[in-house]
Coordinates of C-alpha atoms in Angstrom, one line a residue:
Chain A
M22 CA 0.0 0.0 0.0
D23 CA 1.2 3.5 -0.8
V24 CA 1.1 6.5 1.5
D25 CA -2.0 8.0 -0.1
T26 CA -4.0 4.8 0.6
W27 CA -3.0 4.7 4.3
L28 CA -3.0 8.5 5.0
L29 CA -6.7 8.9 5.8
S30 CA -6.7 5.7 7.9
A31 CA -3.8 7.1 9.9
L32 CA -5.8 10.3 10.4
D33 CA -8.8 8.3 11.6
K34 CA -10.9 9.4 8.7
L35 CA -13.2 7.4 6.5
V36 CA -13.7 8.6 2.9
L37 CA -16.8 7.6 1.0
E38 CA -17.4 8.5 -2.6
R39 CA -20.9 8.9 -3.9
L40 CA -21.3 7.3 -7.3
R41 CA -23.6 8.4 -10.0
D42 CA -26.2 5.8 -9.1
G43 CA -26.4 7.3 -5.6
T44 CA -24.5 4.4 -3.9
F45 CA -21.4 4.9 -1.8
V46 CA -18.0 3.1 -1.9
V47 CA -15.0 3.4 0.5
R48 CA -12.0 5.2 -0.9
G49 CA -8.5 4.4 0.6
E50 CA -8.0 2.2 3.6
P51 CA -10.8 2.6 6.2
P52 CA -9.7 3.6 9.7
P53 CA -9.7 1.0 12.6
W54 CA -12.9 2.2 14.2
F55 CA -14.8 1.5 10.9
L56 CA -13.7 -2.1 11.1
R57 CA -15.4 -2.4 14.5
L58 CA -18.8 -1.5 13.1
G59 CA -19.3 -5.1 12.0
I60 CA -19.6 -4.3 8.3
A61 CA -18.4 -7.2 6.2
P62 CA -15.7 -6.5 3.5
P63 CA -15.1 -5.9 0.7
W64 CA -15.9 -2.2 0.8
R65 CA -13.9 -0.7 -2.1
D66 CA -15.8 -2.1 -5.0
T67 CA -19.0 -3.1 -3.4
P68 CA -21.5 -0.4 -2.6
L69 CA -21.6 0.3 1.2
R70 CA -25.0 0.0 2.8
I71 CA -24.7 3.3 4.7
D72 CA -28.2 2.8 6.3
R73 CA -26.5 -0.1 8.2
A74 CA -23.0 1.2 8.6
L75 CA -23.7 4.9 9.4
P76 CA -27.5 5.4 9.9
F77 CA -27.1 9.1 10.9
L78 CA -26.1 10.0 7.3
E79 CA -29.7 9.6 6.4
V80 CA -30.5 13.1 7.9
F81 CA -27.3 14.6 6.5
L82 CA -27.4 13.4 2.9
P83 CA -30.0 16.0 1.7
E84 CA -27.7 18.8 2.8
A85 CA -24.7 17.0 1.4
E86 CA -26.5 16.6 -2.0
R87 CA -27.2 20.4 -2.1
A88 CA -23.5 21.1 -1.3
W89 CA -22.4 18.7 -4.0
S90 CA -24.8 20.2 -6.6
T91 CA -23.6 23.7 -5.7
D92 CA -20.0 22.7 -5.9
A93 CA -20.4 20.9 -9.2
S94 CA -21.9 24.0 -10.8
R95 CA -18.8 26.0 -9.9
S96 CA -15.5 25.8 -11.7
A97 CA -12.9 23.7 -9.9
R98 CA -9.8 25.4 -8.5
P99 CA -6.4 24.5 -10.1
D100 CA -5.6 22.2 -7.2
G101 CA -8.7 20.1 -7.9
C102 CA -10.6 21.1 -4.8
T103 CA -13.8 23.2 -5.0
Q104 CA -14.7 26.1 -2.8
G105 CA -17.3 24.9 -0.4
S106 CA -17.9 22.0 2.0
V107 CA -20.6 21.3 4.5
R108 CA -20.3 19.7 7.8
S109 CA -22.8 17.7 9.8
D110 CA -23.7 17.9 13.5
G111 CA -21.8 15.5 15.6
W112 CA -23.4 12.1 16.5
T113 CA -22.5 9.1 18.5
Q114 CA -22.7 5.6 17.2
M115 CA -22.3 2.5 19.3
T116 CA -20.3 -0.4 17.9
E117 CA -21.1 -4.1 18.4
D118 CA -18.7 -4.2 21.3
D119 CA -20.3 -1.2 23.1
E120 CA -17.7 1.3 22.1
A121 CA -19.0 4.9 21.5
L122 CA -17.8 6.4 18.3
H123 CA -18.1 10.2 18.2
L124 CA -18.3 11.1 14.6
E125 CA -19.0 14.0 12.2
A126 CA -19.3 14.1 8.4
T127 CA -18.1 16.6 5.8
A128 CA -19.4 16.7 2.3
L129 CA -17.1 18.1 -0.4
C130 CA -16.2 17.8 -4.0
V131 CA -12.6 17.0 -5.1
G132 CA -12.5 17.3 -8.9
S133 CA -15.6 15.6 -10.1
S134 CA -15.7 13.2 -7.1
R135 CA -18.4 13.8 -4.5
L136 CA -17.0 12.8 -1.2
L137 CA -18.1 12.2 2.4
V138 CA -15.3 12.4 4.9
I139 CA -16.3 10.8 8.3
T140 CA -14.1 12.0 11.1
R141 CA -13.8 10.5 14.6
N142 CA -13.5 13.5 17.0
D143 CA -13.5 12.2 20.6
A144 CA -11.6 15.1 22.1
L145 CA -14.0 17.8 20.9
F146 CA -17.0 15.7 21.9
H147 CA -15.8 15.1 25.4
E148 CA -15.0 18.7 25.9
R149 CA -18.4 19.7 24.7
R150 CA -20.0 17.1 26.9
R151 CA -18.0 18.2 29.9
V152 CA -19.2 21.8 29.6
L153 CA -22.8 20.9 28.8
Q154 CA -23.0 18.4 31.6
R155 CA -21.6 20.8 34.2
A156 CA -24.2 23.3 33.2
R157 CA -27.0 20.7 33.4
E158 CA -25.8 19.4 36.7
L159 CA -25.8 22.9 38.1
R160 CA -29.3 23.4 36.9
L161 CA -30.5 20.2 38.5
V162 CA -28.9 21.2 41.8
H163 CA -30.6 24.6 41.4
E164 CA -34.0 22.9 40.9
A165 CA -33.5 20.6 43.9
L166 CA -32.5 23.6 46.1
S167 CA -35.5 25.6 44.8
R168 CA -37.8 22.7 45.7
E169 CA -36.2 22.5 49.2
V170 CA -36.6 26.3 49.7
E171 CA -40.2 26.1 48.6
R172 CA -40.9 23.3 51.1
K173 CA -39.3 25.4 53.9
D174 CA -41.2 28.5 52.8
V175 CA -44.5 26.6 53.1
L176 CA -43.5 25.3 56.6
V177 CA -42.5 28.8 57.8
H178 CA -45.7 30.3 56.3
C179 CA -47.7 27.7 58.3
I180 CA -45.8 28.4 61.5
V181 CA -46.2 32.2 61.1
H182 CA -49.9 31.8 60.3
D183 CA -50.4 29.6 63.3
L184 CA -48.7 32.1 65.6
S185 CA -51.4 34.7 64.7
G186 CA -54.2 32.6 66.3
P187 CA -53.0 32.8 69.9
L188 CA -51.8 36.3 69.3
N189 CA -55.4 37.4 68.4
S190 CA -56.6 35.9 71.7
L191 CA -53.9 37.7 73.5
L192 CA -54.9 41.0 71.9
G193 CA -58.5 40.5 72.7
A194 CA -57.7 39.7 76.3
L195 CA -55.4 42.8 76.7
S196 CA -58.0 45.1 75.1
L197 CA -60.6 43.8 77.6
L198 CA -58.1 44.3 80.4
Q199 CA -57.5 47.9 79.4
E200 CA -61.2 48.5 79.8
Q201 CA -61.1 47.3 83.4
P202 CA -60.3 49.7 86.3
L203 CA -56.7 48.8 87.0
P204 CA -54.2 50.2 89.4
E205 CA -52.0 52.8 87.6
K206 CA -48.9 50.6 87.3
S207 CA -50.9 47.5 86.1
G208 CA -52.7 49.7 83.5
A209 CA -49.4 51.0 82.2
L210 CA -48.0 47.4 82.0
A211 CA -51.2 46.3 80.1
A212 CA -50.7 49.2 77.7
V213 CA -47.1 48.1 77.1
A214 CA -48.2 44.5 76.5
L215 CA -51.0 45.6 74.1
K216 CA -48.6 47.8 72.1
A217 CA -46.1 45.0 71.8
A218 CA -48.8 42.5 70.8
L219 CA -50.1 45.0 68.1
R220 CA -46.5 45.4 66.8
Q221 CA -46.1 41.6 66.7
R222 CA -49.3 41.4 64.7
E223 CA -48.0 44.0 62.3
L224 CA -44.8 41.9 61.9
I225 CA -46.8 38.7 61.2
R226 CA -48.9 40.6 58.6
E227 CA -45.8 41.9 57.0
I228 CA -44.3 38.4 56.8
L229 CA -47.5 36.9 55.4
D230 CA -47.9 39.8 53.0
T231 CA -44.4 39.1 51.7
F232 CA -45.2 35.4 51.2
A233 CA -48.3 36.4 49.3
A234 CA -46.5 38.9 47.2
E235 CA -43.7 36.4 46.3
G236 CA -46.3 33.8 45.4
A237 CA -48.2 36.3 43.3
A238 CA -45.0 37.4 41.6
L239 CA -44.4 33.8 40.5
D240 CA -48.0 33.2 39.5
A241 CA -48.3 36.4 37.5
S242 CA -45.5 35.7 35.0
G243 CA -47.0 36.7 31.7
G244 CA -50.4 37.3 33.1
E245 CA -52.4 40.5 32.8
L246 CA -52.9 42.5 36.0
A247 CA -56.4 43.8 36.2
E248 CA -56.5 45.5 39.6
V249 CA -56.6 49.2 39.8
A250 CA -56.1 51.4 42.9
D251 CA -56.6 55.1 43.6
L252 CA -53.2 56.4 44.6
R253 CA -54.4 59.7 46.0
G254 CA -57.2 58.0 48.0
T255 CA -54.7 55.4 49.3
V256 CA -52.2 58.0 50.4
A257 CA -54.9 60.0 52.2
Q258 CA -56.0 56.9 54.1
V259 CA -52.4 56.1 55.1
I260 CA -51.8 59.6 56.4
E261 CA -55.0 59.6 58.4
A262 CA -54.0 56.2 59.9
L263 CA -50.5 57.3 60.8
L264 CA -51.3 60.8 62.2
P265 CA -51.4 59.4 65.8
M266 CA -47.9 57.9 65.3
A267 CA -46.6 61.2 63.9
C268 CA -48.1 63.1 66.9
S269 CA -46.6 60.7 69.4
R270 CA -43.2 61.4 67.9
C271 CA -43.7 65.2 67.6
V272 CA -43.3 65.0 63.8
R273 CA -45.5 66.9 61.4
L274 CA -47.0 64.6 58.7
E275 CA -47.9 66.5 55.6
G276 CA -50.1 65.0 52.9
P277 CA -50.4 66.1 49.2
P278 CA -52.4 69.2 48.5
E279 CA -55.7 68.7 46.9
S280 CA -55.4 68.8 43.1
G281 CA -57.0 67.5 40.0
G282 CA -60.4 68.6 41.2
G283 CA -60.6 65.6 43.5
Q284 CA -60.3 63.2 40.6
P285 CA -58.8 59.8 41.6
C286 CA -55.3 59.0 40.3
C287 CA -55.8 55.4 39.1
V288 CA -52.8 53.2 39.0
L289 CA -52.1 49.5 38.4
G290 CA -51.9 47.8 41.8
E291 CA -53.9 46.2 44.5
G292 CA -55.4 48.7 46.9
R293 CA -54.6 46.8 50.1
R294 CA -51.1 46.0 49.1
L295 CA -50.5 49.6 47.8
A296 CA -51.6 50.9 51.2
R297 CA -49.1 48.6 52.9
V298 CA -46.3 49.8 50.6
V299 CA -47.0 53.5 51.2
S300 CA -47.6 52.9 54.9
N301 CA -44.2 51.1 55.1
L302 CA -42.4 54.1 53.6
V303 CA -44.2 56.6 55.8
E304 CA -43.7 54.6 59.0
N305 CA -40.0 54.3 58.2
A306 CA -39.8 58.1 57.6
L307 CA -41.6 58.8 60.9
R308 CA -39.3 56.5 62.7
F309 CA -36.2 58.3 61.5
A310 CA -37.4 61.9 61.4
P311 CA -36.1 63.9 64.4
A312 CA -38.7 65.6 66.6
R313 CA -40.1 68.9 65.4
T314 CA -39.3 68.1 61.7
S315 CA -41.7 67.2 58.9
V316 CA -42.4 64.1 56.8
R317 CA -43.9 65.0 53.4
V318 CA -45.9 62.7 51.2
L319 CA -46.5 63.9 47.7
V320 CA -48.3 62.5 44.6
H321 CA -46.8 63.5 41.2
E322 CA -48.8 63.2 38.0
D323 CA -46.6 65.2 35.7
E324 CA -45.3 62.3 33.7
P325 CA -47.6 61.0 30.9
G326 CA -48.7 57.4 31.7
W327 CA -47.1 57.3 35.2
A328 CA -47.8 58.5 38.7
R329 CA -45.3 58.8 41.5
V330 CA -45.6 59.1 45.2
T331 CA -42.6 60.4 47.2
V332 CA -42.0 60.3 51.0
E333 CA -39.4 62.8 52.3
D334 CA -38.0 63.1 55.7
E335 CA -35.3 65.2 57.4
G336 CA -33.6 62.3 59.1
P337 CA -30.0 61.0 58.8
G338 CA -30.7 59.5 55.3
V339 CA -29.7 56.0 54.2
S340 CA -26.2 54.9 54.9
P341 CA -24.2 54.2 51.7
A342 CA -23.2 50.9 53.2
I343 CA -26.7 49.5 53.3
A344 CA -28.1 51.3 50.3
P345 CA -27.4 48.6 47.7
R346 CA -29.2 45.9 49.8
L347 CA -32.0 48.1 51.1
F348 CA -34.8 46.4 49.0
Q349 CA -33.5 42.9 49.5
K350 CA -34.9 40.2 51.8
F351 CA -33.8 40.5 55.4
A352 CA -31.8 43.6 54.7
Y353 CA -32.4 45.5 57.9
G354 CA -32.4 49.0 56.8
R355 CA -31.7 52.1 58.9
D356 CA -32.8 50.5 62.2
P357 CA -31.6 46.9 62.7
G358 CA -34.1 45.1 64.8
A359 CA -37.0 47.5 64.1
G360 CA -38.9 45.1 61.9
S361 CA -39.0 41.8 60.0
G362 CA -36.5 42.8 57.4
L363 CA -39.1 42.1 54.8
G364 CA -41.0 45.4 54.6
L365 CA -39.1 47.1 51.8
Y366 CA -38.4 43.8 50.1
G367 CA -42.2 43.0 50.0
A368 CA -42.8 46.5 48.8
R369 CA -40.4 46.1 45.9
I370 CA -41.7 42.8 44.6
A371 CA -45.3 44.0 44.8
V372 CA -44.5 47.2 42.9
E373 CA -42.4 45.4 40.3
R374 CA -45.2 43.0 39.8
W375 CA -47.4 45.9 38.9
G376 CA -44.9 47.0 36.4
G377 CA -43.6 49.9 38.5
A378 CA -40.4 50.7 40.4
I379 CA -39.4 51.7 43.9
G380 CA -36.2 53.5 45.1
H381 CA -34.7 56.1 47.2
E382 CA -32.2 59.0 47.0
A383 CA -30.6 61.5 49.4
R384 CA -32.1 64.9 49.5
P385 CA -29.6 67.7 48.9
E386 CA -31.0 69.6 52.0
G387 CA -30.6 66.4 54.1
G388 CA -32.8 63.4 54.8
A389 CA -34.1 60.7 52.5
R390 CA -36.6 60.7 49.7
F391 CA -38.3 57.3 48.9
W392 CA -40.3 57.1 45.7
V393 CA -42.7 54.6 44.1
R394 CA -43.5 54.9 40.4
L395 CA -46.6 53.2 39.1
R396 CA -48.4 52.9 35.8
R397 CA -51.5 55.1 35.4
V398 CA -54.7 53.6 34.2
G399 CA -57.2 55.4 32.1
A400 CA -54.9 58.4 31.6
A401 CA -53.8 59.7 28.1
G402 CA -50.5 58.2 27.1
E403 CA -50.8 55.2 29.3
A404 CA -47.4 53.7 30.0
T405 CA -46.3 50.4 28.6
G406 CA -42.7 50.2 29.5
G407 CA -41.0 48.9 32.7
G408 CA -40.9 51.4 35.4
A409 CA -37.5 50.3 36.6
Q410 CA -35.8 50.9 33.3
R411 CA -37.3 54.4 32.8
E412 CA -36.6 55.5 36.3
T413 CA -32.8 55.4 35.9
G414 CA -31.3 58.8 36.1
R415 CA -34.7 60.6 36.3
E416 CA -34.8 61.2 40.0
G417 CA -31.2 62.5 40.3
Chain B
M60 CA -33.3 -10.8 7.0
A61 CA -34.8 -8.7 9.8
E62 CA -36.8 -5.6 8.9
K63 CA -35.5 -2.3 10.1
R64 CA -37.5 0.3 12.0
K65 CA -36.2 3.7 13.1
V66 CA -37.3 4.7 16.6
C67 CA -36.7 8.1 18.1
V68 CA -36.4 8.5 21.8
L69 CA -37.5 12.0 23.0
G70 CA -37.8 13.8 26.3
A71 CA -36.5 16.5 28.5
T72 CA -33.0 16.4 29.8
G73 CA -32.2 14.0 32.7
V74 CA -35.4 11.9 32.3
G75 CA -33.3 8.7 31.5
K76 CA -33.6 8.3 27.8
T77 CA -30.0 7.1 27.4
S78 CA -30.3 4.8 30.4
L79 CA -33.5 3.3 29.0
V80 CA -31.8 2.6 25.6
A81 CA -28.7 1.2 27.3
R82 CA -30.8 -1.0 29.5
F83 CA -32.8 -2.2 26.5
A84 CA -29.9 -2.5 24.0
R85 CA -27.1 -3.6 26.2
S86 CA -28.8 -4.7 29.5
I87 CA -26.7 -2.2 31.5
F88 CA -27.4 0.6 33.9
S89 CA -25.1 3.2 35.3
E90 CA -25.9 5.6 38.2
S91 CA -23.6 8.2 36.6
Y92 CA -25.3 10.8 34.4
L93 CA -23.7 11.4 31.0
T94 CA -25.5 14.0 29.0
T95 CA -26.2 13.2 25.3
I96 CA -24.9 15.5 22.6
G97 CA -26.8 15.5 19.4
V98 CA -27.9 11.9 19.0
T99 CA -26.6 8.4 19.9
I100 CA -27.6 5.6 17.7
E101 CA -27.8 2.0 18.8
T102 CA -29.4 -1.1 17.3
R103 CA -31.3 -4.0 19.0
R104 CA -33.0 -6.9 17.3
V105 CA -36.3 -7.9 18.7
R106 CA -38.8 -10.7 17.9
C107 CA -42.4 -9.6 17.7
D108 CA -45.3 -11.7 16.5
D109 CA -42.9 -14.2 14.7
R110 CA -41.3 -11.3 12.9
E111 CA -37.7 -10.1 13.4
L112 CA -37.1 -6.4 13.7
D113 CA -33.9 -4.4 13.9
L114 CA -34.8 -1.4 16.0
I115 CA -32.5 1.5 15.1
L116 CA -32.7 3.5 18.3
W117 CA -32.1 7.3 17.9
D118 CA -31.5 8.6 21.4
L119 CA -31.9 12.3 20.9
S120 CA -30.3 14.9 23.3
G121 CA -32.8 16.3 25.8
E122 CA -34.3 19.7 25.4
D123 CA -33.4 22.4 27.8
E124 CA -32.1 26.0 27.8
F125 CA -28.6 24.7 26.8
Q126 CA -29.4 22.6 23.8
D127 CA -32.3 22.3 21.3
V128 CA -33.7 19.0 20.1
Q129 CA -33.0 18.5 16.4
I130 CA -36.5 17.6 15.7
S131 CA -35.7 17.1 12.0
Y132 CA -34.0 13.8 13.1
V133 CA -37.4 12.2 13.5
R134 CA -38.0 12.1 9.7
G135 CA -38.2 8.5 8.6
S136 CA -39.1 7.2 12.0
A137 CA -41.5 4.4 12.4
G138 CA -42.2 5.1 16.1
L139 CA -41.5 7.3 19.0
L140 CA -40.7 6.6 22.6
L141 CA -41.4 9.6 24.8
V142 CA -39.6 9.5 28.1
I143 CA -41.0 11.4 31.1
D144 CA -39.3 11.5 34.5
G145 CA -41.9 10.4 37.0
T146 CA -40.2 12.4 39.7
R147 CA -40.4 15.7 37.8
R148 CA -43.9 16.6 36.8
F149 CA -42.8 19.4 34.4
T150 CA -41.2 16.8 32.1
V151 CA -44.8 15.9 31.1
E152 CA -45.1 19.3 29.4
T153 CA -41.8 18.9 27.6
G154 CA -42.7 15.4 26.4
L155 CA -46.0 16.5 25.1
R156 CA -44.5 19.5 23.3
L157 CA -41.8 17.3 21.7
H158 CA -44.5 14.8 20.7
A159 CA -46.4 17.6 18.9
A160 CA -43.3 18.9 17.2
A161 CA -42.4 15.3 16.1
R162 CA -45.9 14.8 14.7
A163 CA -45.6 18.1 12.8
T164 CA -42.4 16.9 11.2
A165 CA -43.0 13.2 10.6
G166 CA -46.7 12.8 10.8
E167 CA -48.8 10.5 13.0
L168 CA -46.5 7.8 14.4
P169 CA -47.1 5.0 16.9
S170 CA -45.9 6.5 20.2
V171 CA -45.3 5.0 23.7
V172 CA -44.8 7.1 26.8
A173 CA -42.3 5.7 29.4
L174 CA -42.9 7.1 32.8
N175 CA -39.4 6.4 33.9
K176 CA -37.7 6.2 37.3
A177 CA -40.6 4.1 38.6
D178 CA -38.3 2.7 41.3
L179 CA -38.4 6.2 43.0
T180 CA -41.9 5.8 44.4
A181 CA -41.3 8.2 47.3
A182 CA -40.5 11.1 44.9
W183 CA -43.2 10.2 42.3
E184 CA -45.0 13.3 41.0
I185 CA -47.2 12.0 38.2
D186 CA -50.8 11.6 39.3
E187 CA -53.7 9.9 37.6
A188 CA -54.8 13.1 36.0
A189 CA -51.4 13.6 34.3
E190 CA -51.5 10.0 33.1
A191 CA -55.0 10.4 31.8
R192 CA -53.9 13.6 29.9
L193 CA -51.2 11.6 28.2
R194 CA -53.7 8.8 27.2
R195 CA -56.1 11.5 25.9
A196 CA -53.2 12.6 23.6
G197 CA -53.4 9.1 22.0
L198 CA -50.3 7.8 23.8
L199 CA -49.8 4.4 25.2
V200 CA -48.5 4.9 28.8
T201 CA -46.1 2.5 30.6
R202 CA -44.0 2.7 33.7
T203 CA -40.4 1.9 33.5
S204 CA -37.3 1.8 35.6
A205 CA -34.0 1.8 33.7
K206 CA -32.3 1.1 37.0
T207 CA -34.2 -2.1 37.8
G208 CA -35.2 -2.9 34.2
A209 CA -38.8 -3.1 35.2
G210 CA -41.1 -2.3 32.3
V211 CA -38.3 -1.6 29.8
E212 CA -38.8 -4.6 27.6
G213 CA -42.5 -4.1 27.8
A214 CA -42.3 -0.5 26.6
F215 CA -40.2 -1.3 23.6
S216 CA -42.3 -4.4 22.8
A217 CA -45.5 -2.4 22.9
L218 CA -43.9 0.1 20.5
A219 CA -42.7 -2.6 18.2
R220 CA -46.1 -4.2 18.1
A221 CA -47.7 -0.8 17.4
M222 CA -45.3 -0.2 14.6
L223 CA -46.0 -3.5 13.0
G224 CA -49.7 -2.8 13.2
S225 CA -49.4 0.6 11.6
D226 CA -48.4 2.0 8.2
A227 CA -45.3 3.6 9.6
P228 CA -42.4 3.6 7.1
L229 CA -39.8 1.0 6.9
W230 CA -36.2 2.1 7.4
R231 CA -35.0 3.8 4.3
G232 CA -31.6 2.9 3.0

């Protein structure tokens, strides 16, 4: 045998020539892996049954035929090779002795010969598989962890929900106790206990609200949101409810001036949740506002399609150290231990679910300004874009 | 000489397609997961109603965000084996979607569903309603375990019998 005959075998390549009648014959010496496919010789002069030898070629041949036809219509280069070739996807074929052959085919013309070159490419295959498998393993681990987190979330939700039962009994009992004539010291202790129980009920509601918002955020993917709330009415209710808290802290709580002829400012959102979001921001502002200063709540309707509520205080502002995590779960904001660490997180996922955005900035004159931007409903130029994207750089 | 039938094995990633084929074609099972790239082709001769069939098994890579199934590979198939992971309910949706895509490409074909990993009873997520949904789609539903071998021969035998009873194409050379 001469070098030409053995060269392709040495390179682990099988060369098949397509004859005019559509059959294939082996050219040169076939590589060792081909011999293990169990195809009986002779191969050079007898047409090869490629449906038995290399079944994958069935799906590649139409593409190969097109490449051969295109090549045949072009003029051959001086070296006898034509311009183009087409390569198949890789495939794996099992031999009779359970060896996996990782192969790919190339169709090309050499002179007037239409050839298929089958190459064994184990190294490339193994590298591709290593990368792909790692990615899939990580995804499976992620799925398993997500299921575990979900199970634990359900458990925690049940525990928190069950805690509220006895707490309600406790609140009822303390309220009744306060109505009784008690010695001064006992009355004060009952008032402290009632206040603590009310605070605990708020924390439980906040945690349950967050669970609900997370669940709704998952359920609402791609769904239309139909609920509409009146932003002005909601803000007015929140201010009325929090006036006693502001008075007890000697802080002036200022609401938005009447505008728009008393017309509601309708936005996408659920009324009860929106009240919780605004209330959370105002409570935070009141907590950090020094005595004899003001907390201002404003509603802005100057941007077509959007409405915005801002809550400004004259407190110390948000520390740059916690600012990036302020709206994340269990990110205890300006007052560690003051709450569940879920208030601003729950507000963010609710607002984002409605297509809006929430954020904060430092006021040049001191203090913090928290804002919520929501899609208006029924207004001219109703917004369609994402609030978070549009907000960037606007509040600066 | 045995007749040839091309069978495509379809399903989401990690449902056990390669393990089922390896169990059926080579009577082996490995706990280690080796992802399939593109397609792996194996052959197994079966006897069905006094006829010999060479099943050319095309084990297609699973569909996920990292790799698309080359659904054009189902052309020329005589039957489909849809593999669903009984411990992952969402793989039902993937299986049904792939079945619809295969039908759009290759026409109506005899199809068998293998609810795989039947040995993992504690983690089973496929309920009666899901099985009924598969049957309503015209699919023959079986339970298999590539690990123990339970139901594997039965699934392929059912498919072979369905192929012999249909007008599905012979393997084209």
